[in-house]
mmCIF file of C-alpha atoms and ligand atoms in Angstrom:
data_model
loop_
_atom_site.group_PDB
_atom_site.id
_atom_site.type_symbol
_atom_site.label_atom_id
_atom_site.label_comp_id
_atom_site.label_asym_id
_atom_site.label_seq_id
_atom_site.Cartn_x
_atom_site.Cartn_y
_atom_site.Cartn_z
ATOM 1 C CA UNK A 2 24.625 7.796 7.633
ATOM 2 C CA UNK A 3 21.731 6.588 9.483
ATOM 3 C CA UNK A 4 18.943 9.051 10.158
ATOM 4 C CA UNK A 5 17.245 9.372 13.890
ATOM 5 C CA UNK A 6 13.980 7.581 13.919
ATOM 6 C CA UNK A 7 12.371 10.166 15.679
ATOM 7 C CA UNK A 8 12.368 11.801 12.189
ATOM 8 C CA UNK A 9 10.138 9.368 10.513
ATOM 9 C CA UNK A 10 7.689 8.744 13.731
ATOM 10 C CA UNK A 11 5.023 10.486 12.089
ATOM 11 C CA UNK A 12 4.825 8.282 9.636
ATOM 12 C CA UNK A 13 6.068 5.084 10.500
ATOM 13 C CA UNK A 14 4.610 3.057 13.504
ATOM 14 C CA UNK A 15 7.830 1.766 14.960
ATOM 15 C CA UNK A 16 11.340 -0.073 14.050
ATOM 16 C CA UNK A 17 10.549 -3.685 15.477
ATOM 17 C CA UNK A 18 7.270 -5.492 14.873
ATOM 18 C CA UNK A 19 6.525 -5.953 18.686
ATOM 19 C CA UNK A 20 6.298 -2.061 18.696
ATOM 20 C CA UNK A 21 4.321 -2.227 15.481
ATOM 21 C CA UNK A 22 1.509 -4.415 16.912
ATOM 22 C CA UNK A 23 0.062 -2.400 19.778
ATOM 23 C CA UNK A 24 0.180 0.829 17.155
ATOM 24 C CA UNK A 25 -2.218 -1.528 14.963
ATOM 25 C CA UNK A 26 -4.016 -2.673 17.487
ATOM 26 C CA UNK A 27 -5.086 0.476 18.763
ATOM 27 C CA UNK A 28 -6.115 1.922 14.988
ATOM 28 C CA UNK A 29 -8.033 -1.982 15.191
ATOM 29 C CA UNK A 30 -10.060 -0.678 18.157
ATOM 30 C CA UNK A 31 -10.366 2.850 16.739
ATOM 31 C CA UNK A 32 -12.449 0.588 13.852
ATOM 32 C CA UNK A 33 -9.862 0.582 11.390
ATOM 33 C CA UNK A 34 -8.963 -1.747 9.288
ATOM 34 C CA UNK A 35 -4.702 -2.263 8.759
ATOM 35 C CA UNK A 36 -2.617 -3.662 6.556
ATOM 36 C CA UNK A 37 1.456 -3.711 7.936
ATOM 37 C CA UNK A 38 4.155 -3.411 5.889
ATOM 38 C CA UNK A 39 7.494 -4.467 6.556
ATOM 39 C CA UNK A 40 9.799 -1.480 4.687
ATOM 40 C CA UNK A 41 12.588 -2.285 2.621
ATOM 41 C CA UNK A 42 12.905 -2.247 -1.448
ATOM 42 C CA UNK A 43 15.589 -3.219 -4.399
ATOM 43 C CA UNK A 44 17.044 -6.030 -2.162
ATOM 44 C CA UNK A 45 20.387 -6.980 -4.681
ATOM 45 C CA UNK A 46 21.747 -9.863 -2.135
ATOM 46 C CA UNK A 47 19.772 -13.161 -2.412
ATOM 47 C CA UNK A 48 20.390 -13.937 1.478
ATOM 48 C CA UNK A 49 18.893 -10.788 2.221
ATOM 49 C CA UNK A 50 16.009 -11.583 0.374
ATOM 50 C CA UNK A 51 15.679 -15.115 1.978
ATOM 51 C CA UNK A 52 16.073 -13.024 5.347
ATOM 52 C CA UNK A 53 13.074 -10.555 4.059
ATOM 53 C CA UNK A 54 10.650 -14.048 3.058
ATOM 54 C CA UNK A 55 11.483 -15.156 6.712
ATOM 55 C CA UNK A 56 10.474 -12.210 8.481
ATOM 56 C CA UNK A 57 7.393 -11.455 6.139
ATOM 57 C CA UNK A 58 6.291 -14.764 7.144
ATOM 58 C CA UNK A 59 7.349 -14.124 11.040
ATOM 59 C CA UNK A 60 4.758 -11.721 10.063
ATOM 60 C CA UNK A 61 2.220 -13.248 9.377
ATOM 61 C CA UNK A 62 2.441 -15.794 11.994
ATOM 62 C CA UNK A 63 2.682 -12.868 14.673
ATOM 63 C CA UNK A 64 -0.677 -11.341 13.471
ATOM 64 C CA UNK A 65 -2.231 -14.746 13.165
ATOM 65 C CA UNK A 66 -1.286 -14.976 17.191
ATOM 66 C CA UNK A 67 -3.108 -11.674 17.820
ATOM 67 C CA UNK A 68 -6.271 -14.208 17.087
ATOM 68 C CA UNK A 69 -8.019 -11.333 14.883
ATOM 69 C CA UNK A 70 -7.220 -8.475 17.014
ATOM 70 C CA UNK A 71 -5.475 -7.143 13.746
ATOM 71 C CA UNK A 72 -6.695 -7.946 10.780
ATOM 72 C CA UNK A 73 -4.824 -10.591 8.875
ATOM 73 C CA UNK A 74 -3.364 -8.517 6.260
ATOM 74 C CA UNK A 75 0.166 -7.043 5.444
ATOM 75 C CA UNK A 76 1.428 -5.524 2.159
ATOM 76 C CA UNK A 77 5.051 -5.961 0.320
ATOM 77 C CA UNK A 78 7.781 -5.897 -1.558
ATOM 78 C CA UNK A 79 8.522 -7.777 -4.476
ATOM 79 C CA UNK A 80 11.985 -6.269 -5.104
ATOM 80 C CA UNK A 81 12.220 -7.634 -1.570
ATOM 81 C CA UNK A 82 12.654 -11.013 -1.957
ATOM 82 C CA UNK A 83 14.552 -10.634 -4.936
ATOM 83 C CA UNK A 84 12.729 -9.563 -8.112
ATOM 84 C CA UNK A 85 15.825 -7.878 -9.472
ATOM 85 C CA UNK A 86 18.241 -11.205 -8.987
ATOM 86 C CA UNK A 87 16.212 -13.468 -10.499
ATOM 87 C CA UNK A 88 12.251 -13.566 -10.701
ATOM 88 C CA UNK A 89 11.749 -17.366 -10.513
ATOM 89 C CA UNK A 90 13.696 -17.090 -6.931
ATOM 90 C CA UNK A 91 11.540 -14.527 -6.603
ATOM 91 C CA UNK A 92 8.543 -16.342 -7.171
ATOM 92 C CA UNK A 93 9.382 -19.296 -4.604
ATOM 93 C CA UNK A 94 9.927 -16.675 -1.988
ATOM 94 C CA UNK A 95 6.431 -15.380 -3.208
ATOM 95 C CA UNK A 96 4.821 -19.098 -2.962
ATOM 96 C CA UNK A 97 6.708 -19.681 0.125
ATOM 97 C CA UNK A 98 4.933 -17.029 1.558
ATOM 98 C CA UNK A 99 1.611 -17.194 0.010
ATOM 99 C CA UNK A 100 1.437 -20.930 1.455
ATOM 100 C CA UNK A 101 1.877 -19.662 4.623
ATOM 101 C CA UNK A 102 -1.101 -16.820 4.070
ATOM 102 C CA UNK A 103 -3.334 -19.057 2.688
ATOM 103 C CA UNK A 104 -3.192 -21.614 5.705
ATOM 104 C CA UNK A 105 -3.011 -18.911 8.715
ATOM 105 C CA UNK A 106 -5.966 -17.087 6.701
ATOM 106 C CA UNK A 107 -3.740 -14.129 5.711
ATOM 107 C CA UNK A 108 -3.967 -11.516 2.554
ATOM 108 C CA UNK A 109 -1.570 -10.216 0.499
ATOM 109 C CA UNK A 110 -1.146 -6.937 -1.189
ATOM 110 C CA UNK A 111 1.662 -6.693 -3.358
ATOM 111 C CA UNK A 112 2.574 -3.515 -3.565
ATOM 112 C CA UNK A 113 3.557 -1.544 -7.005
ATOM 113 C CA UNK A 114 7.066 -0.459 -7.215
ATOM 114 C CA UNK A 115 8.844 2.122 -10.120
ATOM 115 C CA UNK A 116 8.575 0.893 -13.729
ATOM 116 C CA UNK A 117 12.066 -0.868 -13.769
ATOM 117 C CA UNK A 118 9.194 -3.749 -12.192
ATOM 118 C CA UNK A 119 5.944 -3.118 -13.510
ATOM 119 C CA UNK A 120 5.619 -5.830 -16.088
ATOM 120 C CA UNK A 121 7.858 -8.139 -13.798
ATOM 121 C CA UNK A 122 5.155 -7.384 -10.833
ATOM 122 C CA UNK A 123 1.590 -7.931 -13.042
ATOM 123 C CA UNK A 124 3.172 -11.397 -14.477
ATOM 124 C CA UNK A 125 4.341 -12.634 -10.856
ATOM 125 C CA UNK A 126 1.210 -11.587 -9.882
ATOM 126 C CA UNK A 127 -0.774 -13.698 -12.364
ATOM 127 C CA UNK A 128 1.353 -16.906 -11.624
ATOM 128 C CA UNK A 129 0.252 -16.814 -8.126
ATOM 129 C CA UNK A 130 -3.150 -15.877 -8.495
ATOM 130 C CA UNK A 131 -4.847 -18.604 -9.787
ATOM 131 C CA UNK A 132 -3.439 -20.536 -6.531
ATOM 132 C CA UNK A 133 -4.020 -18.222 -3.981
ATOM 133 C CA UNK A 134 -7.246 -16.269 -5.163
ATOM 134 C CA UNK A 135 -8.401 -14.881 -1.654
ATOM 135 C CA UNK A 136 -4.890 -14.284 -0.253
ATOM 136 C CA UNK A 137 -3.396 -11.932 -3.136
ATOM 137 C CA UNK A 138 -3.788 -8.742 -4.211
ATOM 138 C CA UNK A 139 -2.134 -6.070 -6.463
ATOM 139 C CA UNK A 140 -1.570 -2.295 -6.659
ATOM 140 C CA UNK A 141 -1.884 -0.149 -10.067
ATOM 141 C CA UNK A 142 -1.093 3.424 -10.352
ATOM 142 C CA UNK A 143 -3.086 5.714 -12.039
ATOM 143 C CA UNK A 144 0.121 7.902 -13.327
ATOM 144 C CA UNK A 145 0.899 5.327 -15.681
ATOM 145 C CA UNK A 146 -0.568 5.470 -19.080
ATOM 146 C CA UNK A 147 -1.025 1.768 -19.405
ATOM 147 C CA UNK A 148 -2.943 1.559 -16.457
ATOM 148 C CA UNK A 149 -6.459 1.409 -17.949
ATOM 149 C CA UNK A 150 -5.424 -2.294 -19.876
ATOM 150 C CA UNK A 151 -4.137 -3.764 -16.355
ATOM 151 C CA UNK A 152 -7.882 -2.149 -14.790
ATOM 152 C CA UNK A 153 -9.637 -4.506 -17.489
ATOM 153 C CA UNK A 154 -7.118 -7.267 -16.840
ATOM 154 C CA UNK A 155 -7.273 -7.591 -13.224
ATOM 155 C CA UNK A 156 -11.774 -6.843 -13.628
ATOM 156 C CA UNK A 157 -11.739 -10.060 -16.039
ATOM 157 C CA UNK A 158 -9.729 -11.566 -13.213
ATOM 158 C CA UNK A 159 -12.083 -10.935 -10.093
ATOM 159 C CA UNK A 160 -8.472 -10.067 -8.456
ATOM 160 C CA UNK A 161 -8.602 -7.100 -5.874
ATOM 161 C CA UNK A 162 -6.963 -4.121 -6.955
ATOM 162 C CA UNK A 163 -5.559 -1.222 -4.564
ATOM 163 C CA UNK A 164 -5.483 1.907 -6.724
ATOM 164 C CA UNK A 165 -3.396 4.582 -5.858
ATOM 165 C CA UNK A 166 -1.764 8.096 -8.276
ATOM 166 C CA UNK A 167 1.362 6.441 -8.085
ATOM 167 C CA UNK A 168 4.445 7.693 -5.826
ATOM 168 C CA UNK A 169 7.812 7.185 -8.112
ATOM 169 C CA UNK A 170 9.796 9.585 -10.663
ATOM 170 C CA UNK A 171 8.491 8.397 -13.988
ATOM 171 C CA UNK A 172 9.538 9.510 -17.507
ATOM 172 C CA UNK A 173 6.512 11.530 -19.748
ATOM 173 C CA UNK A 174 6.323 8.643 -22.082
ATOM 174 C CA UNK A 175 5.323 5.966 -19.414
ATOM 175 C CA UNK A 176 3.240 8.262 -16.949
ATOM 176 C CA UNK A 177 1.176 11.575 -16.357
ATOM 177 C CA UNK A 178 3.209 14.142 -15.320
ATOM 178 C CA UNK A 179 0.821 16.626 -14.357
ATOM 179 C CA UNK A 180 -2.280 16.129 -11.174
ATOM 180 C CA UNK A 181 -5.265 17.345 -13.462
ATOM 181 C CA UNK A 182 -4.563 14.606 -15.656
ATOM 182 C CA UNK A 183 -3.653 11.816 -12.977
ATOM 183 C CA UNK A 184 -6.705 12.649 -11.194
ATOM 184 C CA UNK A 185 -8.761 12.550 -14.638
ATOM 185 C CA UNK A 186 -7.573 8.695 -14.852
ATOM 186 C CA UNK A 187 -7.892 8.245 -11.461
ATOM 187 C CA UNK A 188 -11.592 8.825 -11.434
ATOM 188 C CA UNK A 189 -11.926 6.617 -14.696
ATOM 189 C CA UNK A 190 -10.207 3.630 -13.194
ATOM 190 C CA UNK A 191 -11.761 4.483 -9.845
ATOM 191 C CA UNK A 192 -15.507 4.371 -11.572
ATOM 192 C CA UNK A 193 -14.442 1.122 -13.700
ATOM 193 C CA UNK A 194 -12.919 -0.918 -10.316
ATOM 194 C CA UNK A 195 -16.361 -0.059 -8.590
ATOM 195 C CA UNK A 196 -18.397 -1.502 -10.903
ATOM 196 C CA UNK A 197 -16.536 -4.226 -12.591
ATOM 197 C CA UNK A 198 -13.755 -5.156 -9.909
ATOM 198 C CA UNK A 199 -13.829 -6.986 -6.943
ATOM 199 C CA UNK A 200 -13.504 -5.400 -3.585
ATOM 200 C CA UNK A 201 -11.299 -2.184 -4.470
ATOM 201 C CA UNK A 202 -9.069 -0.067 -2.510
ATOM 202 C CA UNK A 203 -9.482 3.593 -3.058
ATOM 203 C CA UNK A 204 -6.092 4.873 -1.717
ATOM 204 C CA UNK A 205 -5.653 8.441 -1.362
ATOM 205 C CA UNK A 206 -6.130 11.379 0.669
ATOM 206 C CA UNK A 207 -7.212 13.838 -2.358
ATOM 207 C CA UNK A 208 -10.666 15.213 -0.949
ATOM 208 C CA UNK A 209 -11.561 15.345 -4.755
ATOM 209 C CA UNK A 210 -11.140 11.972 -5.432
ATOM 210 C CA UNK A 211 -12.688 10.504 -1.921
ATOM 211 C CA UNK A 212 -16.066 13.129 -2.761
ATOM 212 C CA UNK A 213 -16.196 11.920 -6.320
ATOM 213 C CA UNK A 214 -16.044 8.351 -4.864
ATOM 214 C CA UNK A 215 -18.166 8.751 -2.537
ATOM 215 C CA UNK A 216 -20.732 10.240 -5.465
ATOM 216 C CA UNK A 217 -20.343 7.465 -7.411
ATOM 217 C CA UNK A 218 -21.164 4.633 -4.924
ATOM 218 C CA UNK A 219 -24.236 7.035 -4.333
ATOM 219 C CA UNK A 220 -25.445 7.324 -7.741
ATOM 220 C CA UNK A 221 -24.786 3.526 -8.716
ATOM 221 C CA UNK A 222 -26.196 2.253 -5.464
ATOM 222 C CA UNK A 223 -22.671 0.583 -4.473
ATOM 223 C CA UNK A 224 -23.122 -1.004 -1.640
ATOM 224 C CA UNK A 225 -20.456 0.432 0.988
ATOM 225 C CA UNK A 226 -19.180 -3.213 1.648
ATOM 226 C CA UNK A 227 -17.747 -3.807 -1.950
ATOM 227 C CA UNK A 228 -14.580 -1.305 -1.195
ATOM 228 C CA UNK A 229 -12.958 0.337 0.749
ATOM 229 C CA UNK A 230 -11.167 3.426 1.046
ATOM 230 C CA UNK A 231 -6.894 3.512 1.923
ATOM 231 C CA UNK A 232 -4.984 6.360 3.917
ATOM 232 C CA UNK A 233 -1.316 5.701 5.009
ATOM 233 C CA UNK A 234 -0.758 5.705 8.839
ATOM 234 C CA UNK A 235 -0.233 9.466 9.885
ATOM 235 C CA UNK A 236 -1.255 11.054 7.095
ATOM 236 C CA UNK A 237 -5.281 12.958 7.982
ATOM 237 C CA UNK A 238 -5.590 10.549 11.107
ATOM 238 C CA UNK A 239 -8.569 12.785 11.756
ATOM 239 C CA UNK A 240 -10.114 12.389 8.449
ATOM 240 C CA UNK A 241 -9.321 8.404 8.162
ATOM 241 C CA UNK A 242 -11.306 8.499 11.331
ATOM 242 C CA UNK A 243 -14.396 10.343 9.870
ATOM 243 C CA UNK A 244 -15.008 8.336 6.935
ATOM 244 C CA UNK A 245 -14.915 5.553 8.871
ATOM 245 C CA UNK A 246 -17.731 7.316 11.287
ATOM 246 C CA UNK A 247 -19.522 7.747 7.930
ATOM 247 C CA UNK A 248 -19.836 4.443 7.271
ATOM 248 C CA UNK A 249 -17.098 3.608 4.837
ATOM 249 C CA UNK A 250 -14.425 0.968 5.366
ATOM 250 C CA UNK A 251 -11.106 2.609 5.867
ATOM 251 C CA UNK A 252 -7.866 0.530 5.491
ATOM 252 C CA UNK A 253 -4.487 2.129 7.172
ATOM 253 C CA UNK A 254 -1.191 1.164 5.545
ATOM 254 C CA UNK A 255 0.686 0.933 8.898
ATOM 255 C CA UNK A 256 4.483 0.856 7.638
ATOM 256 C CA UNK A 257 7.622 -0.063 9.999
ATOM 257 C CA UNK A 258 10.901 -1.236 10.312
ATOM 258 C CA UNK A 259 14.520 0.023 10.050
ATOM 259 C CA UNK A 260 14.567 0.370 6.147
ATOM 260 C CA UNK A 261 12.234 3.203 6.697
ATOM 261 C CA UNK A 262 14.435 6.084 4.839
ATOM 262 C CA UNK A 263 13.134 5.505 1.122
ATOM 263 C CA UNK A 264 9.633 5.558 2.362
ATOM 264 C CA UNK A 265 10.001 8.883 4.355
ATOM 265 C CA UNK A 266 11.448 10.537 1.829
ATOM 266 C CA UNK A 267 8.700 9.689 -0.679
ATOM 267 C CA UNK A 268 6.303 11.337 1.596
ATOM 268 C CA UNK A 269 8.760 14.359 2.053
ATOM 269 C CA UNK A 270 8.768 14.845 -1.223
ATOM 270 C CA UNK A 271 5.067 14.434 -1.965
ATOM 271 C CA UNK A 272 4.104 17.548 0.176
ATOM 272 C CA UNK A 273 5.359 20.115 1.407
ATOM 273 C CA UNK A 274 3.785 20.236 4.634
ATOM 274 C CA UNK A 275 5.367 16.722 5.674
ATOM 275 C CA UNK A 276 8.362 19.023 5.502
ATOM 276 C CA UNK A 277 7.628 21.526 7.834
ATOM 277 C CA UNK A 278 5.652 18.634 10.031
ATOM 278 C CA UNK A 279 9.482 16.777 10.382
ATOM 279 C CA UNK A 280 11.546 20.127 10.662
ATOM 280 C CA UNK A 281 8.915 21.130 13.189
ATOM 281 C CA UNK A 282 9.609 17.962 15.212
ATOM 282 C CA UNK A 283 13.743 17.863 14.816
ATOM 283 C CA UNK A 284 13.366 21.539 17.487
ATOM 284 C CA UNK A 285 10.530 20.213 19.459
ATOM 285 C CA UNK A 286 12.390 16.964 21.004
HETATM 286 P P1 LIG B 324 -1.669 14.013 -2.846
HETATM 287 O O1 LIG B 324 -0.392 14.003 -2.052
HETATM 288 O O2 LIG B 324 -1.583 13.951 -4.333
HETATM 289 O O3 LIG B 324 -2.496 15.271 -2.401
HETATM 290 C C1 LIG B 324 -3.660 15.695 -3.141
HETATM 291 C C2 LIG B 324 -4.568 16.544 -2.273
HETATM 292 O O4 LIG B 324 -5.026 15.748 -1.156
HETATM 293 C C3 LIG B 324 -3.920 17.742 -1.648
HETATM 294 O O5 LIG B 324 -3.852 18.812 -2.535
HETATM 295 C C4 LIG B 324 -4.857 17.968 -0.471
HETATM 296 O O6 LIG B 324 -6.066 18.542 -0.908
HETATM 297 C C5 LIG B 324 -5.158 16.563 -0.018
HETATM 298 N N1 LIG B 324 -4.195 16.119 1.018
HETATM 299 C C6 LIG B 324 -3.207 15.233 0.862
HETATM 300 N N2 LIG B 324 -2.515 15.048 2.007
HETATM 301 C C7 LIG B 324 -3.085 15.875 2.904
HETATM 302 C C8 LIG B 324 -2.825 16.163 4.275
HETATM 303 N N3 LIG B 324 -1.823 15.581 4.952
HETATM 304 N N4 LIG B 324 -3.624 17.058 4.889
HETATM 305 C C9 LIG B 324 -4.617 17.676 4.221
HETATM 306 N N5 LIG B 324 -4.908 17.456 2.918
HETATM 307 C C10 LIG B 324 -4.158 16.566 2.267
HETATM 308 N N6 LIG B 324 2.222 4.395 -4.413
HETATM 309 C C11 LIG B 324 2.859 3.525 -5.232
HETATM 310 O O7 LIG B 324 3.483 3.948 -6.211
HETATM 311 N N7 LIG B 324 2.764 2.182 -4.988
HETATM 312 C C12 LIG B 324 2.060 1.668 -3.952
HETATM 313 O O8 LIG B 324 2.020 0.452 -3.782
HETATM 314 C C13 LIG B 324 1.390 2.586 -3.101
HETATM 315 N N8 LIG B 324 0.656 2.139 -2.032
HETATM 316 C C14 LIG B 324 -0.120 3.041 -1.323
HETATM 317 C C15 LIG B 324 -0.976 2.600 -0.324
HETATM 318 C C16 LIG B 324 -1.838 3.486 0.308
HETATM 319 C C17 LIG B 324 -2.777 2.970 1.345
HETATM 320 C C18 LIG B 324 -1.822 4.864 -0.049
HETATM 321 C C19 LIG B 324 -2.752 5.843 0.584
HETATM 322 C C20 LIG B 324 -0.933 5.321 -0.979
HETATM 323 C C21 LIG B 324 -0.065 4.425 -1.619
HETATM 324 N N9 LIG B 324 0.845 4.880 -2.560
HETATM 325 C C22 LIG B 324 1.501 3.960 -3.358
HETATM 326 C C23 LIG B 324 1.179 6.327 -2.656
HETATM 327 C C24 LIG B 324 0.345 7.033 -3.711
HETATM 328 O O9 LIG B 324 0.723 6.605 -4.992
HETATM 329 C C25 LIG B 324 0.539 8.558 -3.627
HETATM 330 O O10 LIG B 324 1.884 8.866 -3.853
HETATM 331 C C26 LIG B 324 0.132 9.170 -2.305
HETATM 332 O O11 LIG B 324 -1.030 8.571 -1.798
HETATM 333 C C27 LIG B 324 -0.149 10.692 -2.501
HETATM 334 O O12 LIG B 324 -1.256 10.916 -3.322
HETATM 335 P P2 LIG B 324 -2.691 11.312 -2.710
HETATM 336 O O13 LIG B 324 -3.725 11.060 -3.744
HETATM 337 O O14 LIG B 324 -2.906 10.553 -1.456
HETATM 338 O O15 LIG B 324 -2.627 12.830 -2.320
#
């Protein structure tokens, strides 16, 4: 059954990417910083994935036209272009694209998927990056209890790191289970990406995490260039706009597309109030 998209509107910025761009563009002028991202995941048919490396790379050509209205930046997939067939198809899809980045001036974030991938994602990663240093970047999730070697991995690096708590159902043994102790390794990987990583992404909307941030690059005298902070598109629109009033960089993860229904529900199920704020709607029409 396929779900209205009126449903997800709230949190993702359209079903075609002429839609998307105007939505960007308007955050852009707002003086925020995006980075799109084509939904889909766990792609099991390699001509779909060939059909996901062509339209990530429409992608980037299309933003590369807006001649830096929107910045040059998109995150994805790796089960997208076919990390669970076969990861060295994978990888040419992933150097396909990188090529492509790299010439039109393009990053991109490689976003962290459910454990199944984890190891699969960090080794991709570290084929690529020696080739495409400026145009690659990774995501690691604080839930997982391994997290704090791939902090010091990708610090010895220099490769930019988005950290985020982690959004997927993951057993004890592999991740934190409980938000007193995800936030606790937050704020350690948080404090060890600010002063030995380069450029970091503090994604979250946790006011105890952005204040204890914020503390830090006070009381280490980070400059306010060397990271930036990460909310996803309609999630505290308000309060994405007043950091950025305060001076911070603020990156919005503006997702979109017709695959949209496993992202949704992940936000559903983070919080409650998404809930309500998508019941609300389905009445209001
Ligand atoms: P969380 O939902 O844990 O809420 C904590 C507190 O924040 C709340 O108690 C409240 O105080 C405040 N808060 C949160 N939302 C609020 C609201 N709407 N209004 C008011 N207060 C609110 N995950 C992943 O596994 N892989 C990935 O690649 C990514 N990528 C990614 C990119 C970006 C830019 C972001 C922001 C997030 C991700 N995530 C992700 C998702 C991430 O792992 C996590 O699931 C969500 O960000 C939710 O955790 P938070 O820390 O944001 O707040």
């Amino acid at each position: 059954m396929r779900l209205p998209f009126f449903l997800a509107k709230r949190f993702v910025a359209a079903e075609s990417v002429h839609r998307t761009l105007p939505v960007a563009a308007g955050l852009t002028k707002q003086g925020l910083h995006v980075t799109l991202d084509l939904l889909g995941e766990y792609i099991s048919d390699p001509k779909l994935a060939t059909e996901a490396k062509e339209s990530y790379i429409q992608l980037v050509r299309s933003l590369h036209e807006t001649r830096h209205e929107i910045d040059q930046n998109i995150s994805i997939k790796l089960s997208m272009l076919g990390q669970k067939i076969d990861e060295s198809f994978c990888l040419d899809n992933l150097h396909e694209l990188l090529l492509v980045a790299k010439e039109t001036g393009t990053f991109v974030r490689l976003d962290m998927e459910g454990t199944d991938v984890t190891d699969s994602t960090l080794s991709l990663f570290e084929k690529v990056y020696p080739d495409y240093k400026d145009h690659v970047g990774i995501v690691l999730q604080a839930y997982l209890k391994r997290t704090g070697d791939d902090v010091a991995r990708m610090c010895e690096l220099g490769a930019r790191v988005r950290l985020c708590k982690g959004a997927y159902k993951e057993p004890a043994h592999l991740a934190y289970q409980d938000m007193p102790t995800i936030r606790e390794h937050y704020l350690r990987h948080m404090e060890t990406l600010l002063t030995k990583g380069h450029y970091p992404g503090i994604a979250t909307h946790d006011d105890m995490l952005i204040a204890a941030t914020k503390q830090y690059v006070t009381d280490h005298n980070v400059p306010v260039g060397d990271f930036e902070f990460q909310m996803l598109y309609g999630i505290r629109p308000e309060t994405q706009l007043s950091i950025n009033e305060e001076g911070y960089n603020m990156r919005v993860y503006v997702p979109f597309g017709t695959a949209w229904f496993p992202y949704f529900s992940r936000r559903l199920r983070e919080r409650k109030e998404n809930v309500w704020f998508v019941l609300k709607n389905m009445f209001r029409r």
